[in-house]
Amino acid sequence: MPQRWSITSFMACQHRHYETVCLLFKFNADPNVHRENCTSPLMIASQNGDVEIVEKLLKHGCNINRCTSDGVSSIYLAAQNGHSNVVSQLIEAGASLDLSDTDGKTALFKACQNGHLEIVSKLLTCKANAHLRMVNNVSPMEIAEKNKHLEIVKVLKKHEVDERKLSWETFW
């Protein structure tokens, strides 16, 4: 795809221009185009909570699990920003739930950190690993407690999250 199409794809997603995204696909736009840091149009649409554009990108075969050079994924961005509908779309499309950034934060961790109860519940129900810890050994439950998201702590406990249980990834 010519460079100008790549730039146009990002701008259309950033500014939530669904019709432009549709037009780009009529001209065979690459749904997997990415910036130098590996940011993709799906990541931008997920971060913005744009259900229609996310659906269009998924329909055209974008890489749902692409991560930036810092390890950030589309589901991570949707969870971080409280976009429950987009998180649901990505889960239904087969997104990996436990991808982590370079600090070890997952989508579940970001939802716990930012107080997005519905997303935390959804991720736990879909078997996101609540025992994964950041590289500094902080868990999703600890960050929820620190930020006083007590309902999230209750949900984590209801899903039998055991703080004493360490995951294999903790040792890497």
CSV table of C-alpha atoms in Angstrom, one decimal:
chain,number,residue,atom,x,y,z
A,1,MET,CA,0.0,0.0,0.0
A,2,PRO,CA,1.4,3.4,-0.8
A,3,GLN,CA,2.6,5.5,2.1
A,4,ARG,CA,-0.3,8.0,1.8
A,5,TRP,CA,-2.8,5.2,2.3
A,6,SER,CA,-1.0,4.2,5.4
A,7,ILE,CA,-1.2,7.7,6.8
A,8,THR,CA,-4.8,8.0,5.8
A,9,SER,CA,-5.7,4.7,7.6
A,10,PHE,CA,-4.3,6.1,10.8
A,11,MET,CA,-6.0,9.4,10.5
A,12,ALA,CA,-9.3,7.9,9.7
A,13,CYS,CA,-9.2,5.7,12.8
A,14,GLN,CA,-7.9,8.5,15.0
A,15,HIS,CA,-10.7,10.9,13.9
A,16,ARG,CA,-13.3,8.1,13.9
A,17,HIS,CA,-14.2,8.5,10.2
A,18,TYR,CA,-15.9,5.2,9.5
A,19,GLU,CA,-16.8,6.1,5.9
A,20,THR,CA,-13.2,6.8,5.1
A,21,VAL,CA,-12.1,3.4,6.6
A,22,CYS,CA,-14.7,1.7,4.4
A,23,LEU,CA,-13.5,3.6,1.3
A,24,LEU,CA,-9.9,2.6,2.0
A,25,PHE,CA,-10.9,-1.1,2.1
A,26,LYS,CA,-12.6,-0.6,-1.3
A,27,PHE,CA,-9.2,0.3,-2.5
A,28,ASN,CA,-7.6,-2.7,-0.9
A,29,ALA,CA,-6.1,-1.0,2.1
A,30,ASP,CA,-3.9,-3.2,4.3
A,31,PRO,CA,-5.6,-3.7,7.7
A,32,ASN,CA,-2.2,-4.7,9.1
A,33,VAL,CA,-0.4,-1.5,8.3
A,34,HIS,CA,1.6,-0.2,11.3
A,35,ARG,CA,3.8,2.6,12.4
A,36,GLU,CA,7.4,2.4,13.3
A,37,ASN,CA,6.6,1.5,16.9
A,38,CYS,CA,4.1,-1.2,15.6
A,39,THR,CA,1.0,0.8,16.5
A,40,SER,CA,-1.9,-0.3,14.3
A,41,PRO,CA,-5.2,1.2,13.2
A,42,LEU,CA,-6.9,-1.5,15.4
A,43,MET,CA,-5.1,-0.2,18.4
A,44,ILE,CA,-6.2,3.4,17.7
A,45,ALA,CA,-9.8,2.3,17.2
A,46,SER,CA,-9.7,0.2,20.3
A,47,GLN,CA,-8.2,3.0,22.4
A,48,ASN,CA,-11.0,5.3,21.1
A,49,GLY,CA,-13.7,2.8,21.8
A,50,ASP,CA,-14.9,2.9,18.2
A,51,VAL,CA,-17.0,-0.3,17.9
A,52,GLU,CA,-17.8,0.2,14.2
A,53,ILE,CA,-14.2,0.7,13.0
A,54,VAL,CA,-13.0,-2.1,15.2
A,55,GLU,CA,-15.6,-4.4,13.6
A,56,LYS,CA,-14.6,-3.3,10.1
A,57,LEU,CA,-10.9,-3.9,10.8
A,58,LEU,CA,-11.6,-7.3,12.3
A,59,LYS,CA,-13.7,-8.2,9.3
A,60,HIS,CA,-10.8,-7.3,7.0
A,61,GLY,CA,-8.4,-9.6,8.8
A,62,CYS,CA,-6.3,-7.3,10.9
A,63,ASN,CA,-3.8,-8.9,13.3
A,64,ILE,CA,-5.8,-8.8,16.5
A,65,ASN,CA,-2.8,-9.6,18.7
A,66,ARG,CA,-0.3,-7.2,17.3
A,67,CYS,CA,1.7,-5.4,20.0
A,68,THR,CA,3.6,-2.2,20.0
A,69,SER,CA,7.3,-2.2,20.6
A,70,ASP,CA,6.4,-1.7,24.3
A,71,GLY,CA,4.1,-4.7,24.3
A,72,VAL,CA,0.8,-2.9,24.3
A,73,SER,CA,-2.1,-4.6,22.5
A,74,SER,CA,-5.5,-3.6,21.3
A,75,ILE,CA,-7.3,-5.3,24.2
A,76,TYR,CA,-4.9,-3.7,26.6
A,77,LEU,CA,-5.8,-0.2,25.2
A,78,ALA,CA,-9.6,-0.9,25.2
A,79,ALA,CA,-9.4,-2.2,28.8
A,80,GLN,CA,-7.2,0.7,30.0
A,81,ASN,CA,-9.7,3.2,28.6
A,82,GLY,CA,-12.9,1.4,29.8
A,83,HIS,CA,-14.3,0.4,26.5
A,84,SER,CA,-16.2,-2.7,27.5
A,85,ASN,CA,-17.9,-3.2,24.1
A,86,VAL,CA,-14.6,-3.2,22.3
A,87,VAL,CA,-13.1,-5.6,24.9
A,88,SER,CA,-16.1,-7.9,24.2
A,89,GLN,CA,-15.5,-7.6,20.4
A,90,LEU,CA,-11.9,-8.4,20.7
A,91,ILE,CA,-12.5,-11.4,23.0
A,92,GLU,CA,-15.1,-12.8,20.6
A,93,ALA,CA,-12.6,-12.4,17.8
A,94,GLY,CA,-10.0,-14.4,19.6
A,95,ALA,CA,-7.7,-11.8,21.2
A,96,SER,CA,-5.1,-13.2,23.6
A,97,LEU,CA,-6.1,-12.0,27.1
A,98,ASP,CA,-2.7,-12.2,28.8
A,99,LEU,CA,-0.4,-10.3,26.5
A,100,SER,CA,1.6,-7.9,28.6
A,101,ASP,CA,3.6,-4.7,28.1
A,102,THR,CA,7.3,-4.5,28.9
A,103,ASP,CA,6.4,-3.8,32.6
A,104,GLY,CA,4.3,-7.0,32.7
A,105,LYS,CA,0.9,-5.2,32.8
A,106,THR,CA,-1.9,-7.0,31.0
A,107,ALA,CA,-5.4,-5.9,30.0
A,108,LEU,CA,-6.7,-7.2,33.3
A,109,PHE,CA,-4.1,-5.2,35.2
A,110,LYS,CA,-5.0,-2.0,33.4
A,111,ALA,CA,-8.7,-2.5,34.1
A,112,CYS,CA,-8.0,-3.2,37.8
A,113,GLN,CA,-5.7,-0.1,37.9
A,114,ASN,CA,-8.3,2.2,36.3
A,115,GLY,CA,-11.4,0.9,38.1
A,116,HIS,CA,-13.2,-0.7,35.2
A,117,LEU,CA,-15.3,-3.2,37.1
A,118,GLU,CA,-17.3,-4.5,34.1
A,119,ILE,CA,-14.1,-5.2,32.1
A,120,VAL,CA,-12.4,-6.9,35.1
A,121,SER,CA,-15.4,-9.2,35.4
A,122,LYS,CA,-15.5,-10.0,31.7
A,123,LEU,CA,-11.8,-10.7,31.5
A,124,LEU,CA,-12.0,-13.0,34.6
A,125,THR,CA,-15.0,-14.8,33.2
A,126,CYS,CA,-13.1,-15.4,30.0
A,127,LYS,CA,-10.2,-16.8,32.0
A,128,ALA,CA,-7.6,-14.0,32.0
A,129,ASN,CA,-4.8,-14.9,34.3
A,130,ALA,CA,-5.2,-12.8,37.4
A,131,HIS,CA,-2.0,-14.3,38.9
A,132,LEU,CA,0.4,-12.6,36.4
A,133,ARG,CA,2.5,-9.9,38.1
A,134,MET,CA,4.3,-6.9,36.8
A,135,VAL,CA,8.1,-7.1,36.6
A,136,ASN,CA,8.2,-5.3,40.0
A,137,ASN,CA,6.0,-8.1,41.4
A,138,VAL,CA,2.8,-6.1,41.8
A,139,SER,CA,-0.4,-8.0,41.1
A,140,PRO,CA,-3.8,-6.9,39.7
A,141,MET,CA,-5.3,-7.3,43.2
A,142,GLU,CA,-2.6,-5.1,44.8
A,143,ILE,CA,-3.0,-2.3,42.2
A,144,ALA,CA,-6.8,-2.4,42.7
A,145,GLU,CA,-6.3,-2.2,46.5
A,146,LYS,CA,-3.8,0.6,46.1
A,147,ASN,CA,-6.2,2.6,44.0
A,148,LYS,CA,-9.1,1.9,46.4
A,149,HIS,CA,-11.2,0.0,43.8
A,150,LEU,CA,-12.8,-2.2,46.5
A,151,GLU,CA,-15.5,-3.6,44.2
A,152,ILE,CA,-12.8,-4.9,41.9
A,153,VAL,CA,-11.0,-6.5,44.9
A,154,LYS,CA,-14.3,-8.3,45.8
A,155,VAL,CA,-14.6,-9.6,42.2
A,156,LEU,CA,-11.1,-10.8,42.2
A,157,LYS,CA,-11.6,-12.6,45.5
A,158,LYS,CA,-14.9,-14.0,44.2
A,159,HIS,CA,-13.0,-15.5,41.3
A,160,GLU,CA,-10.7,-17.1,43.9
A,161,VAL,CA,-7.7,-15.1,43.1
A,162,ASP,CA,-5.1,-16.2,45.6
A,163,GLU,CA,-2.3,-13.7,46.2
A,164,ARG,CA,0.0,-16.4,47.4
A,165,LYS,CA,-0.2,-18.2,44.1
A,166,LEU,CA,2.7,-17.3,41.8
A,167,SER,CA,2.5,-17.8,38.0
A,168,TRP,CA,5.3,-19.3,36.0
A,169,GLU,CA,5.7,-15.9,34.3
A,170,THR,CA,6.6,-14.3,37.6
A,171,PHE,CA,10.0,-16.0,37.4
A,172,TRP,CA,11.0,-14.6,34.0
